[in-house]
Amino acid sequence: MTKRQTWSIHIVALGNEGDTFHQDNRPSGLIRTYLGRSPLVSGDESSLLLNAASTVARPVFTEYQASAFGNVKLVVHDCPVWDIFDSDWYTSRNLIGGADIIVIKYNVNDKFSFHEVKDNYIPVIKRALNSVPVIIAAVGTRQNEELPCTCPLCTSDRGSCVSTTEGIQLAKELGATYLEL
């Protein structure tokens, strides 16, 4: 009898697809929806973020594990907050460096979060990437399907929806695949 080979796929999911104005402690919707599992509580100290007093503030990432096709182990590190880049470059670099796939997710109704990703974190991620495939995931249903106004007042309004064009442009800049979920 031949032993079946087991493969492992390591996915790093960055960003928060929730509305920043209504944050709560619910597990991430996108990852939980696709894996259909509760997160594993990681015993790894690298998953914890320390505050200024060197006490544990909150986990930086949540680890999910699932099996697919019987012999493929999926390990997903979901990092809904970007604090890992600001507080612990070593952990974030190792996390990204060990990824087989990186998913960058944002809520289509949260332009502030989209600009935070685009302006602050995409440059950091670009420096850490080698040849890891990246997926930009626009999550949610736009509250206003109208084309966004391009006047200076409206373009400075970070509370409006993120257009499909903006998401596609970000994906092109990063050499990523763009998905709307």
mmCIF file of C-alpha atoms in Angstrom:
data_model
loop_
_atom_site.group_PDB
_atom_site.id
_atom_site.type_symbol
_atom_site.label_atom_id
_atom_site.label_comp_id
_atom_site.label_asym_id
_atom_site.label_seq_id
_atom_site.Cartn_x
_atom_site.Cartn_y
_atom_site.Cartn_z
ATOM 1 C CA MET A 1 0.000 0.000 0.000
ATOM 2 C CA THR A 2 1.421 3.392 -1.003
ATOM 3 C CA LYS A 3 1.409 6.146 1.590
ATOM 4 C CA ARG A 4 -0.378 9.265 0.380
ATOM 5 C CA GLN A 5 1.783 12.370 0.253
ATOM 6 C CA THR A 6 0.507 15.354 2.237
ATOM 7 C CA TRP A 7 1.009 18.889 0.960
ATOM 8 C CA SER A 8 0.798 22.085 2.921
ATOM 9 C CA ILE A 9 -0.260 25.526 1.703
ATOM 10 C CA HIS A 10 0.527 28.537 3.877
ATOM 11 C CA ILE A 11 -1.713 31.566 3.293
ATOM 12 C CA VAL A 12 -1.249 34.959 4.930
ATOM 13 C CA ALA A 13 -4.397 37.098 4.907
ATOM 14 C CA LEU A 14 -3.783 40.783 5.622
ATOM 15 C CA GLY A 15 -6.335 43.510 6.223
ATOM 16 C CA ASN A 16 -9.810 43.774 7.595
ATOM 17 C CA GLU A 17 -12.876 43.287 5.474
ATOM 18 C CA GLY A 18 -15.111 44.635 8.248
ATOM 19 C CA ASP A 19 -16.410 48.177 8.579
ATOM 20 C CA THR A 20 -13.945 50.163 10.718
ATOM 21 C CA PHE A 21 -16.792 52.182 12.179
ATOM 22 C CA HIS A 22 -18.457 49.036 13.574
ATOM 23 C CA GLN A 23 -15.526 46.967 14.807
ATOM 24 C CA ASP A 24 -16.164 44.111 17.178
ATOM 25 C CA ASN A 25 -14.370 40.948 18.175
ATOM 26 C CA ARG A 26 -16.021 38.633 15.659
ATOM 27 C CA PRO A 27 -13.688 36.298 13.790
ATOM 28 C CA SER A 28 -12.814 37.387 10.279
ATOM 29 C CA GLY A 29 -15.713 36.705 7.931
ATOM 30 C CA LEU A 30 -13.864 35.908 4.701
ATOM 31 C CA ILE A 31 -11.514 33.292 6.112
ATOM 32 C CA ARG A 32 -14.132 31.761 8.369
ATOM 33 C CA THR A 33 -16.649 31.595 5.519
ATOM 34 C CA TYR A 34 -14.312 29.730 3.201
ATOM 35 C CA LEU A 35 -12.759 27.431 5.782
ATOM 36 C CA GLY A 36 -15.933 26.979 7.826
ATOM 37 C CA ARG A 37 -13.930 26.594 11.015
ATOM 38 C CA SER A 38 -13.240 28.325 14.253
ATOM 39 C CA PRO A 39 -9.731 29.681 14.666
ATOM 40 C CA LEU A 40 -7.090 27.688 16.453
ATOM 41 C CA VAL A 41 -5.593 29.415 19.434
ATOM 42 C CA SER A 42 -1.934 29.567 18.620
ATOM 43 C CA GLY A 43 0.440 28.841 21.474
ATOM 44 C CA ASP A 44 3.161 30.683 19.579
ATOM 45 C CA GLU A 45 4.283 33.834 21.370
ATOM 46 C CA SER A 46 5.001 35.467 18.016
ATOM 47 C CA SER A 47 1.242 35.739 17.456
ATOM 48 C CA LEU A 48 0.875 38.209 20.309
ATOM 49 C CA LEU A 49 1.292 41.970 20.159
ATOM 50 C CA LEU A 50 2.900 43.657 23.140
ATOM 51 C CA ASN A 51 1.779 47.111 24.190
ATOM 52 C CA ALA A 52 4.075 49.851 25.527
ATOM 53 C CA ALA A 53 4.074 48.300 29.014
ATOM 54 C CA SER A 54 5.310 44.995 27.506
ATOM 55 C CA THR A 55 2.087 43.227 28.373
ATOM 56 C CA VAL A 56 0.058 41.274 25.852
ATOM 57 C CA ALA A 57 -2.427 43.597 24.180
ATOM 58 C CA ARG A 58 -4.075 41.246 21.656
ATOM 59 C CA PRO A 59 -3.111 38.567 19.169
ATOM 60 C CA VAL A 60 -1.624 39.975 15.972
ATOM 61 C CA PHE A 61 -2.891 37.084 13.901
ATOM 62 C CA THR A 62 -5.317 34.220 14.182
ATOM 63 C CA GLU A 63 -4.307 30.846 12.832
ATOM 64 C CA TYR A 64 -6.801 28.675 10.978
ATOM 65 C CA GLN A 65 -6.131 25.139 9.763
ATOM 66 C CA ALA A 66 -8.187 23.002 7.436
ATOM 67 C CA SER A 67 -7.788 20.066 5.079
ATOM 68 C CA ALA A 68 -8.709 20.108 1.418
ATOM 69 C CA PHE A 69 -8.900 17.246 -1.042
ATOM 70 C CA GLY A 70 -7.946 14.845 1.739
ATOM 71 C CA ASN A 71 -4.198 15.389 1.581
ATOM 72 C CA VAL A 72 -3.720 19.177 1.445
ATOM 73 C CA LYS A 73 -3.271 20.996 4.734
ATOM 74 C CA LEU A 74 -4.237 24.683 4.618
ATOM 75 C CA VAL A 75 -2.696 26.947 7.244
ATOM 76 C CA VAL A 76 -4.021 30.506 7.230
ATOM 77 C CA HIS A 77 -2.604 33.317 9.342
ATOM 78 C CA ASP A 78 -5.248 36.039 9.378
ATOM 79 C CA CYS A 79 -3.872 39.471 10.339
ATOM 80 C CA PRO A 80 -6.844 41.864 10.432
ATOM 81 C CA VAL A 81 -4.854 44.720 11.956
ATOM 82 C CA TRP A 82 -1.704 46.188 10.493
ATOM 83 C CA ASP A 83 0.028 46.622 13.864
ATOM 84 C CA ILE A 84 2.340 43.721 13.057
ATOM 85 C CA PHE A 85 4.206 45.884 10.521
ATOM 86 C CA ASP A 86 4.506 48.814 12.907
ATOM 87 C CA SER A 87 5.455 46.847 16.008
ATOM 88 C CA ASP A 88 7.320 43.739 14.920
ATOM 89 C CA TRP A 89 9.015 43.772 11.537
ATOM 90 C CA TYR A 90 10.827 40.491 12.268
ATOM 91 C CA THR A 91 7.598 38.530 12.859
ATOM 92 C CA SER A 92 5.815 40.149 9.929
ATOM 93 C CA ARG A 93 8.723 39.488 7.566
ATOM 94 C CA ASN A 94 8.894 35.825 8.646
ATOM 95 C CA LEU A 95 5.134 35.473 8.295
ATOM 96 C CA ILE A 96 5.132 36.934 4.778
ATOM 97 C CA GLY A 97 8.369 35.186 3.818
ATOM 98 C CA GLY A 98 6.882 31.801 4.665
ATOM 99 C CA ALA A 99 3.677 32.375 2.710
ATOM 100 C CA ASP A 100 2.729 30.464 -0.417
ATOM 101 C CA ILE A 101 -0.075 32.971 -1.102
ATOM 102 C CA ILE A 102 -0.828 36.427 0.310
ATOM 103 C CA VAL A 103 -4.399 37.730 0.398
ATOM 104 C CA ILE A 104 -4.854 41.461 1.004
ATOM 105 C CA LYS A 105 -8.460 42.198 1.880
ATOM 106 C CA TYR A 106 -10.475 45.349 2.400
ATOM 107 C CA ASN A 107 -14.121 46.357 2.704
ATOM 108 C CA VAL A 108 -15.457 48.072 -0.423
ATOM 109 C CA ASN A 109 -17.395 50.495 1.815
ATOM 110 C CA ASP A 110 -14.333 51.626 3.779
ATOM 111 C CA LYS A 111 -12.227 53.941 1.656
ATOM 112 C CA PHE A 112 -10.093 54.959 4.639
ATOM 113 C CA SER A 113 -8.967 51.353 5.137
ATOM 114 C CA PHE A 114 -8.301 50.979 1.401
ATOM 115 C CA HIS A 115 -6.080 54.071 1.401
ATOM 116 C CA GLU A 116 -4.288 52.832 4.512
ATOM 117 C CA VAL A 117 -3.503 49.596 2.667
ATOM 118 C CA LYS A 118 -2.515 51.385 -0.540
ATOM 119 C CA ASP A 119 -0.451 54.218 0.927
ATOM 120 C CA ASN A 120 1.188 52.640 3.975
ATOM 121 C CA TYR A 121 1.388 48.890 3.650
ATOM 122 C CA ILE A 122 1.635 47.976 -0.018
ATOM 123 C CA PRO A 123 5.146 49.527 -0.166
ATOM 124 C CA VAL A 124 6.178 47.444 2.866
ATOM 125 C CA ILE A 125 4.702 44.282 1.376
ATOM 126 C CA LYS A 126 6.415 44.939 -1.983
ATOM 127 C CA ARG A 127 9.808 44.984 -0.255
ATOM 128 C CA ALA A 128 9.106 41.682 1.519
ATOM 129 C CA LEU A 129 7.784 39.783 -1.508
ATOM 130 C CA ASN A 130 9.885 37.484 -3.594
ATOM 131 C CA SER A 131 7.699 35.617 -6.036
ATOM 132 C CA VAL A 132 4.714 34.970 -3.776
ATOM 133 C CA PRO A 133 1.371 35.267 -5.570
ATOM 134 C CA VAL A 134 -0.859 38.021 -4.176
ATOM 135 C CA ILE A 135 -4.637 38.325 -4.289
ATOM 136 C CA ILE A 136 -6.376 41.648 -3.647
ATOM 137 C CA ALA A 137 -9.832 40.797 -2.265
ATOM 138 C CA ALA A 138 -12.508 43.494 -2.284
ATOM 139 C CA VAL A 139 -15.113 42.236 0.172
ATOM 140 C CA GLY A 140 -18.727 43.344 0.500
ATOM 141 C CA THR A 141 -21.513 44.954 -1.468
ATOM 142 C CA ARG A 142 -21.103 48.611 -2.320
ATOM 143 C CA GLN A 143 -23.668 50.786 -0.598
ATOM 144 C CA ASN A 144 -23.799 53.206 -3.517
ATOM 145 C CA GLU A 145 -23.360 51.698 -6.962
ATOM 146 C CA GLU A 146 -23.062 55.113 -8.624
ATOM 147 C CA LEU A 147 -19.748 56.148 -10.108
ATOM 148 C CA PRO A 148 -17.812 58.151 -7.526
ATOM 149 C CA CYS A 149 -17.559 61.878 -8.040
ATOM 150 C CA THR A 150 -14.084 63.047 -9.032
ATOM 151 C CA CYS A 151 -14.248 66.565 -7.603
ATOM 152 C CA PRO A 152 -11.589 67.376 -4.954
ATOM 153 C CA LEU A 153 -14.156 67.478 -2.140
ATOM 154 C CA CYS A 154 -15.503 64.013 -2.906
ATOM 155 C CA THR A 155 -12.134 62.412 -3.588
ATOM 156 C CA SER A 156 -10.980 63.499 -0.146
ATOM 157 C CA ASP A 157 -14.009 61.803 1.427
ATOM 158 C CA ARG A 158 -12.483 58.572 2.740
ATOM 159 C CA GLY A 159 -15.824 57.275 4.007
ATOM 160 C CA SER A 160 -17.194 56.535 0.544
ATOM 161 C CA CYS A 161 -17.031 53.298 -1.420
ATOM 162 C CA VAL A 162 -13.916 51.992 -3.123
ATOM 163 C CA SER A 163 -14.544 51.630 -6.846
ATOM 164 C CA THR A 164 -13.723 48.507 -8.807
ATOM 165 C CA THR A 165 -11.309 50.603 -10.876
ATOM 166 C CA GLU A 166 -9.348 51.599 -7.761
ATOM 167 C CA GLY A 167 -9.072 47.975 -6.653
ATOM 168 C CA ILE A 168 -7.965 46.812 -10.094
ATOM 169 C CA GLN A 169 -5.375 49.596 -10.271
ATOM 170 C CA LEU A 170 -3.956 48.563 -6.882
ATOM 171 C CA ALA A 171 -3.752 44.956 -8.059
ATOM 172 C CA LYS A 172 -1.910 46.040 -11.227
ATOM 173 C CA GLU A 173 0.593 48.079 -9.193
ATOM 174 C CA LEU A 174 1.361 45.030 -7.069
ATOM 175 C CA GLY A 175 1.203 42.475 -9.886
ATOM 176 C CA ALA A 176 -1.674 40.796 -8.050
ATOM 177 C CA THR A 177 -4.934 39.107 -8.952
ATOM 178 C CA TYR A 178 -8.061 41.140 -8.156
ATOM 179 C CA LEU A 179 -11.232 39.508 -6.803
ATOM 180 C CA GLU A 180 -14.539 40.954 -5.637
ATOM 181 C CA LEU A 181 -16.210 38.727 -3.074
#
